[in-house]
N, CA, C and O atoms as CSV, one atom per row, in Angstrom:
chain,resi,resn,atom,element,x,y,z
A,1,UNK,N,N,105.963,82.819,105.194
A,1,UNK,CA,C,106.167,84.025,106.357
A,1,UNK,C,C,106.899,85.049,105.397
A,1,UNK,O,O,107.673,84.762,104.484
A,2,UNK,N,N,106.517,86.208,105.772
A,2,UNK,CA,C,107.033,87.501,105.190
A,2,UNK,C,C,108.179,88.072,106.267
A,2,UNK,O,O,107.859,88.096,107.456
A,3,UNK,N,N,109.151,88.409,105.977
A,3,UNK,CA,C,110.064,88.950,106.844
A,3,UNK,C,C,110.493,90.399,106.172
A,3,UNK,O,O,111.358,90.469,105.298
A,4,UNK,N,N,109.866,91.410,106.627
A,4,UNK,CA,C,110.119,92.741,105.970
A,4,UNK,C,C,109.202,92.935,104.965
A,4,UNK,O,O,109.127,92.166,104.006
A,5,UNK,N,N,108.531,93.854,105.097
A,5,UNK,CA,C,107.459,94.270,103.773
A,5,UNK,C,C,107.467,95.771,103.601
A,5,UNK,O,O,107.794,96.569,104.479
A,6,UNK,N,N,107.064,96.077,102.346
A,6,UNK,CA,C,106.615,97.393,101.864
A,6,UNK,C,C,105.526,97.318,101.001
A,6,UNK,O,O,105.487,96.444,100.135
A,7,UNK,N,N,104.560,98.209,101.151
A,7,UNK,CA,C,103.297,98.253,100.518
A,7,UNK,C,C,103.298,99.811,99.750
A,7,UNK,O,O,103.279,100.883,100.356
A,8,UNK,N,N,103.323,99.651,98.414
A,8,UNK,CA,C,103.447,100.834,97.661
A,8,UNK,C,C,102.145,101.042,96.917
A,8,UNK,O,O,101.486,100.098,96.482
A,9,UNK,N,N,101.802,102.300,96.788
A,9,UNK,CA,C,100.354,102.682,96.301
A,9,UNK,C,C,100.811,104.190,95.691
A,9,UNK,O,O,101.818,104.749,96.125
A,10,UNK,N,N,100.047,104.732,94.741
A,10,UNK,CA,C,99.894,106.010,94.301
A,10,UNK,C,C,98.846,106.735,94.732
A,10,UNK,O,O,97.741,106.238,94.515
A,11,UNK,N,N,98.895,108.001,95.404
A,11,UNK,CA,C,97.853,108.849,95.912
A,11,UNK,C,C,97.531,109.755,94.582
A,11,UNK,O,O,98.416,110.145,93.820
A,12,UNK,N,N,96.097,110.038,94.413
A,12,UNK,CA,C,95.817,111.007,93.524
A,12,UNK,C,C,96.479,112.463,93.548
A,12,UNK,O,O,96.833,112.933,94.629
A,13,UNK,N,N,96.638,113.139,92.425
A,13,UNK,CA,C,97.239,114.390,92.612
A,13,UNK,C,C,96.325,115.344,93.674
A,13,UNK,O,O,95.097,115.411,93.715
A,14,UNK,N,N,97.296,116.052,94.510
A,14,UNK,CA,C,96.597,116.812,95.293
A,14,UNK,C,C,96.423,116.480,96.615
A,14,UNK,O,O,96.099,117.309,97.465
A,15,UNK,N,N,96.672,114.997,96.901
A,15,UNK,CA,C,96.662,114.383,98.253
A,15,UNK,C,C,98.061,114.298,98.679
A,15,UNK,O,O,99.024,114.356,97.915
A,16,UNK,N,N,98.112,114.145,100.057
A,16,UNK,CA,C,99.326,114.117,100.885
A,16,UNK,C,C,99.083,113.413,102.172
A,16,UNK,O,O,98.029,113.610,102.776
A,17,UNK,N,N,100.052,112.552,102.660
A,17,UNK,CA,C,100.052,111.786,103.977
A,17,UNK,C,C,100.418,112.735,105.029
A,17,UNK,O,O,101.540,113.241,105.013
A,18,UNK,N,N,99.588,113.015,105.922
A,18,UNK,CA,C,100.056,113.939,107.164
A,18,UNK,C,C,100.514,113.324,108.378
A,18,UNK,O,O,101.262,113.916,109.155
A,19,UNK,N,N,100.065,112.086,108.581
A,19,UNK,CA,C,100.506,111.177,109.510
A,19,UNK,C,C,100.157,109.661,109.505
A,19,UNK,O,O,99.114,109.481,108.876
A,20,UNK,N,N,100.630,108.639,109.947
A,20,UNK,CA,C,100.247,107.413,109.801
A,20,UNK,C,C,100.546,106.501,111.122
A,20,UNK,O,O,101.153,106.901,112.115
A,21,UNK,N,N,100.117,105.475,110.977
A,21,UNK,CA,C,100.421,104.572,112.157
A,21,UNK,C,C,100.661,103.166,111.668
A,21,UNK,O,O,100.033,102.670,110.732
A,22,UNK,N,N,101.661,102.515,112.392
A,22,UNK,CA,C,101.879,100.948,112.080
A,22,UNK,C,C,102.900,100.751,110.797
A,22,UNK,O,O,103.192,99.655,110.318
A,23,UNK,N,N,103.372,101.997,110.347
A,23,UNK,CA,C,104.181,101.783,109.352
A,23,UNK,C,C,104.909,103.105,109.054
A,23,UNK,O,O,104.451,104.102,109.612
A,24,UNK,N,N,105.993,103.257,108.243
A,24,UNK,CA,C,106.767,104.496,108.050
A,24,UNK,C,C,106.373,104.770,106.595
A,24,UNK,O,O,106.536,103.932,105.708
A,25,UNK,N,N,105.831,106.021,106.388
A,25,UNK,CA,C,105.336,106.196,105.046
A,25,UNK,C,C,106.274,107.286,104.427
A,25,UNK,O,O,106.596,108.259,105.108
A,26,UNK,N,N,106.725,107.126,103.109
A,26,UNK,CA,C,107.543,107.981,102.343
A,26,UNK,C,C,107.461,107.902,100.795
A,26,UNK,O,O,107.225,106.810,100.277
A,27,UNK,N,N,107.639,108.977,100.056
A,27,UNK,CA,C,107.286,110.207,100.549
A,27,UNK,C,C,105.749,110.520,100.834
A,27,UNK,O,O,104.967,109.570,100.803
A,28,UNK,N,N,105.310,111.702,101.090
A,28,UNK,CA,C,104.096,112.096,101.571
A,28,UNK,C,C,103.137,112.151,100.566
A,28,UNK,O,O,101.942,112.083,100.853
A,29,UNK,N,N,103.592,112.285,99.228
A,29,UNK,CA,C,102.525,112.375,98.068
A,29,UNK,C,C,102.958,111.724,96.913
A,29,UNK,O,O,104.180,111.591,96.833
A,30,UNK,N,N,102.206,111.231,95.888
A,30,UNK,CA,C,102.644,110.814,94.628
A,30,UNK,C,C,102.741,109.194,94.984
A,30,UNK,O,O,101.892,108.638,95.680
A,31,UNK,N,N,103.794,108.568,94.461
A,31,UNK,CA,C,104.081,107.124,94.670
A,31,UNK,C,C,104.687,107.115,96.140
A,31,UNK,O,O,105.819,107.484,96.451
A,32,UNK,N,N,103.618,106.575,97.048
A,32,UNK,CA,C,104.041,106.437,98.455
A,32,UNK,C,C,104.231,104.884,98.893
A,32,UNK,O,O,103.440,103.984,98.614
A,33,UNK,N,N,105.274,104.764,99.534
A,33,UNK,CA,C,105.664,103.399,100.164
A,33,UNK,C,C,105.471,103.431,101.712
A,33,UNK,O,O,105.986,104.284,102.436
A,34,UNK,N,N,104.674,102.412,102.142
A,34,UNK,CA,C,104.477,102.390,103.592
A,34,UNK,C,C,105.429,101.119,103.801
A,34,UNK,O,O,105.410,100.152,103.039
A,35,UNK,N,N,106.281,101.231,104.942
A,35,UNK,CA,C,107.428,100.144,105.282
A,35,UNK,C,C,107.143,99.723,106.640
A,35,UNK,O,O,106.637,100.503,107.447
A,36,UNK,N,N,107.443,98.534,106.930
A,36,UNK,CA,C,107.154,97.876,107.998
A,36,UNK,C,C,108.207,98.560,109.185
A,36,UNK,O,O,109.349,98.972,108.978
A,37,UNK,N,N,107.474,98.549,110.469
A,37,UNK,CA,C,108.246,99.027,111.794
A,37,UNK,C,C,108.855,97.619,112.294
A,37,UNK,O,O,108.630,96.536,111.755
A,38,UNK,N,N,109.639,97.828,113.384
A,38,UNK,CA,C,110.457,96.858,113.942
A,38,UNK,C,C,109.507,95.843,114.577
A,38,UNK,O,O,109.809,94.651,114.526
A,39,UNK,N,N,108.452,96.211,115.132
A,39,UNK,CA,C,107.472,95.351,115.818
A,39,UNK,C,C,106.427,94.557,114.855
A,39,UNK,O,O,105.786,93.574,115.226
A,40,UNK,N,N,106.361,95.119,113.605
A,40,UNK,CA,C,105.629,94.301,112.607
A,40,UNK,C,C,105.894,93.786,111.157
A,40,UNK,O,O,105.151,93.644,110.185
A,41,UNK,N,N,107.441,93.520,111.397
A,41,UNK,CA,C,108.232,93.370,110.235
A,41,UNK,C,C,107.708,92.035,109.741
A,41,UNK,O,O,107.400,92.028,108.549
A,42,UNK,N,N,107.541,90.883,110.422
A,42,UNK,CA,C,107.124,89.536,110.281
A,42,UNK,C,C,105.659,89.383,110.038
A,42,UNK,O,O,104.917,89.715,110.962
A,43,UNK,N,N,105.178,88.972,109.034
A,43,UNK,CA,C,103.799,88.473,108.857
A,43,UNK,C,C,103.745,86.960,108.596
A,43,UNK,O,O,104.238,86.432,107.600
A,44,UNK,N,N,103.063,86.271,109.638
A,44,UNK,CA,C,103.028,84.813,109.579
A,44,UNK,C,C,102.033,84.378,108.435
A,44,UNK,O,O,101.280,85.274,108.054
A,45,UNK,N,N,101.907,83.147,107.826
A,45,UNK,CA,C,100.953,82.723,107.019
A,45,UNK,C,C,99.564,83.037,107.640
A,45,UNK,O,O,99.313,82.827,108.826
A,46,UNK,N,N,98.624,83.588,106.690
A,46,UNK,CA,C,97.249,83.855,107.154
A,46,UNK,C,C,97.169,84.801,108.083
A,46,UNK,O,O,96.064,85.013,108.581
A,47,UNK,N,N,98.234,85.511,108.484
A,47,UNK,CA,C,98.050,86.798,109.584
A,47,UNK,C,C,97.883,87.960,108.676
A,47,UNK,O,O,97.943,87.817,107.455
A,48,UNK,N,N,97.677,89.096,109.237
A,48,UNK,CA,C,97.631,90.528,108.572
A,48,UNK,C,C,98.244,91.526,109.530
A,48,UNK,O,O,98.361,91.306,110.735
A,49,UNK,N,N,98.665,92.746,108.862
A,49,UNK,CA,C,98.967,93.708,109.672
A,49,UNK,C,C,98.272,94.940,109.428
A,49,UNK,O,O,98.230,95.280,108.246
A,50,UNK,N,N,97.672,95.749,110.338
A,50,UNK,CA,C,96.787,96.799,110.051
A,50,UNK,C,C,97.702,98.196,110.098
A,50,UNK,O,O,98.451,98.517,111.020
A,51,UNK,N,N,97.472,98.879,108.978
A,51,UNK,CA,C,98.057,100.016,108.846
A,51,UNK,C,C,97.016,101.231,108.574
A,51,UNK,O,O,95.841,100.876,108.475
A,52,UNK,N,N,97.259,102.474,108.454
A,52,UNK,CA,C,96.495,103.431,108.266
A,52,UNK,C,C,97.293,104.812,108.220
A,52,UNK,O,O,98.432,104.898,108.678
A,53,UNK,N,N,96.655,105.832,107.664
A,53,UNK,CA,C,97.122,107.275,107.385
A,53,UNK,C,C,96.060,108.075,107.445
A,53,UNK,O,O,94.907,107.662,107.314
A,54,UNK,N,N,96.399,109.361,107.661
A,54,UNK,CA,C,95.619,110.636,107.380
A,54,UNK,C,C,96.083,111.308,106.443
A,54,UNK,O,O,97.291,111.247,106.216
A,55,UNK,N,N,95.351,112.010,105.769
A,55,UNK,CA,C,95.859,112.726,104.550
A,55,UNK,C,C,95.189,114.142,104.375
A,55,UNK,O,O,94.090,114.311,104.903
A,56,UNK,N,N,95.792,115.199,103.650
A,56,UNK,CA,C,94.941,116.162,103.217
A,56,UNK,C,C,94.831,116.167,101.839
A,56,UNK,O,O,95.608,115.445,101.215
A,57,UNK,N,N,93.852,116.977,101.109
A,57,UNK,CA,C,93.616,117.054,99.759
A,57,UNK,C,C,93.199,118.164,99.211
A,57,UNK,O,O,92.540,118.919,99.925
A,58,UNK,N,N,93.442,118.501,97.975
A,58,UNK,CA,C,92.907,119.836,97.285
A,58,UNK,C,C,91.838,119.538,96.416
A,58,UNK,O,O,91.787,120.276,95.432
A,59,UNK,N,N,90.925,118.623,96.502
A,59,UNK,CA,C,89.780,118.546,95.629
A,59,UNK,C,C,89.708,116.859,95.238
A,59,UNK,O,O,88.586,116.373,95.098
A,60,UNK,N,N,90.733,116.116,95.092
A,60,UNK,CA,C,90.583,114.723,94.683
A,60,UNK,C,C,90.486,113.972,95.881
A,60,UNK,O,O,91.442,113.987,96.656
A,61,UNK,N,N,89.412,113.281,96.158
A,61,UNK,CA,C,89.243,112.430,97.401
A,61,UNK,C,C,89.264,111.005,97.119
A,61,UNK,O,O,88.892,110.217,97.988
A,62,UNK,N,N,89.719,110.549,95.835
A,62,UNK,CA,C,89.636,109.253,95.371
A,62,UNK,C,C,90.595,108.339,96.177
A,62,UNK,O,O,91.580,108.895,96.664
A,63,UNK,N,N,90.437,107.020,96.377
A,63,UNK,CA,C,91.308,106.037,97.096
A,63,UNK,C,C,92.444,105.701,96.028
A,63,UNK,O,O,92.182,105.941,94.849
A,64,UNK,N,N,93.362,105.303,96.271
A,64,UNK,CA,C,94.502,104.650,95.458
A,64,UNK,C,C,93.746,103.574,94.830
A,64,UNK,O,O,92.908,102.884,95.411
A,65,UNK,N,N,94.103,103.470,93.573
A,65,UNK,CA,C,93.499,102.232,92.772
A,65,UNK,C,C,94.103,100.979,92.675
A,65,UNK,O,O,93.428,100.027,92.283
A,66,UNK,N,N,95.549,100.810,93.046
A,66,UNK,CA,C,96.373,99.648,93.148
A,66,UNK,C,C,97.257,99.805,94.144
A,66,UNK,O,O,97.618,100.901,94.574
A,67,UNK,N,N,97.713,98.502,94.626
A,67,UNK,CA,C,98.754,98.451,95.632
A,67,UNK,C,C,99.568,97.268,95.178
A,67,UNK,O,O,99.083,96.381,94.475
A,68,UNK,N,N,100.974,97.275,95.650
A,68,UNK,CA,C,101.789,96.297,95.641
A,68,UNK,C,C,102.375,96.040,97.083
A,68,UNK,O,O,102.538,96.937,97.910
A,69,UNK,N,N,102.705,94.573,97.306
A,69,UNK,CA,C,103.216,94.273,98.492
A,69,UNK,C,C,104.472,93.799,98.190
A,69,UNK,O,O,104.397,92.808,97.463
A,70,UNK,N,N,105.685,94.147,98.488
A,70,UNK,CA,C,106.984,93.574,98.184
A,70,UNK,C,C,107.099,93.414,96.499
A,70,UNK,O,O,107.715,92.485,95.979
A,71,UNK,N,N,106.478,94.361,95.816
A,71,UNK,CA,C,106.560,94.324,94.386
A,71,UNK,C,C,105.489,93.511,93.718
A,71,UNK,O,O,105.380,93.608,92.496
A,72,UNK,N,N,104.724,92.755,94.359
A,72,UNK,CA,C,103.515,91.937,93.882
A,72,UNK,C,C,102.347,92.720,93.870
A,72,UNK,O,O,102.109,93.431,94.846
A,73,UNK,N,N,101.544,92.689,92.853
A,73,UNK,CA,C,100.221,93.298,92.960
A,73,UNK,C,C,99.250,92.647,93.923
A,73,UNK,O,O,99.185,91.419,93.988
A,74,UNK,N,N,98.455,93.474,94.712
A,74,UNK,CA,C,97.511,92.944,95.625
A,74,UNK,C,C,95.902,93.149,95.060
A,74,UNK,O,O,95.607,94.032,94.255
A,75,UNK,N,N,95.050,92.304,95.553
A,75,UNK,CA,C,93.690,92.467,95.100
A,75,UNK,C,C,93.277,93.564,96.068
A,75,UNK,O,O,93.719,93.665,97.213
A,76,UNK,N,N,92.357,94.406,95.484
A,76,UNK,CA,C,91.643,95.324,96.256
A,76,UNK,C,C,90.197,95.195,96.494
A,76,UNK,O,O,89.371,95.331,95.592
A,77,UNK,N,N,89.870,94.905,97.833
A,77,UNK,CA,C,88.487,94.525,98.280
A,77,UNK,C,C,88.031,95.455,99.175
A,77,UNK,O,O,88.822,96.173,99.788
A,78,UNK,N,N,86.666,95.535,99.343
A,78,UNK,CA,C,85.967,96.659,100.374
A,78,UNK,C,C,86.281,97.926,100.215
A,78,UNK,O,O,86.516,98.391,99.099
A,79,UNK,N,N,86.322,98.620,101.297
A,79,UNK,CA,C,86.594,100.037,101.090
A,79,UNK,C,C,87.556,100.550,101.944
A,79,UNK,O,O,87.878,101.736,101.872
């Protein structure tokens, strides 16, 4: 069981988060961290939390290449 989580990722240069849902995002660009909200702070074994954000860019549309959950690297699958 996870009690409190943070998902960190780096946005490519020129990208910035403009809004998001199901997490608190900061800062808006560079090394961004999405942190749990009060209603989704606990993740049971085998469960998941869906989050998302909208962003603007000035050319580079690539997705982040890696993520860490509470400091542990995550596998990136799908799109």
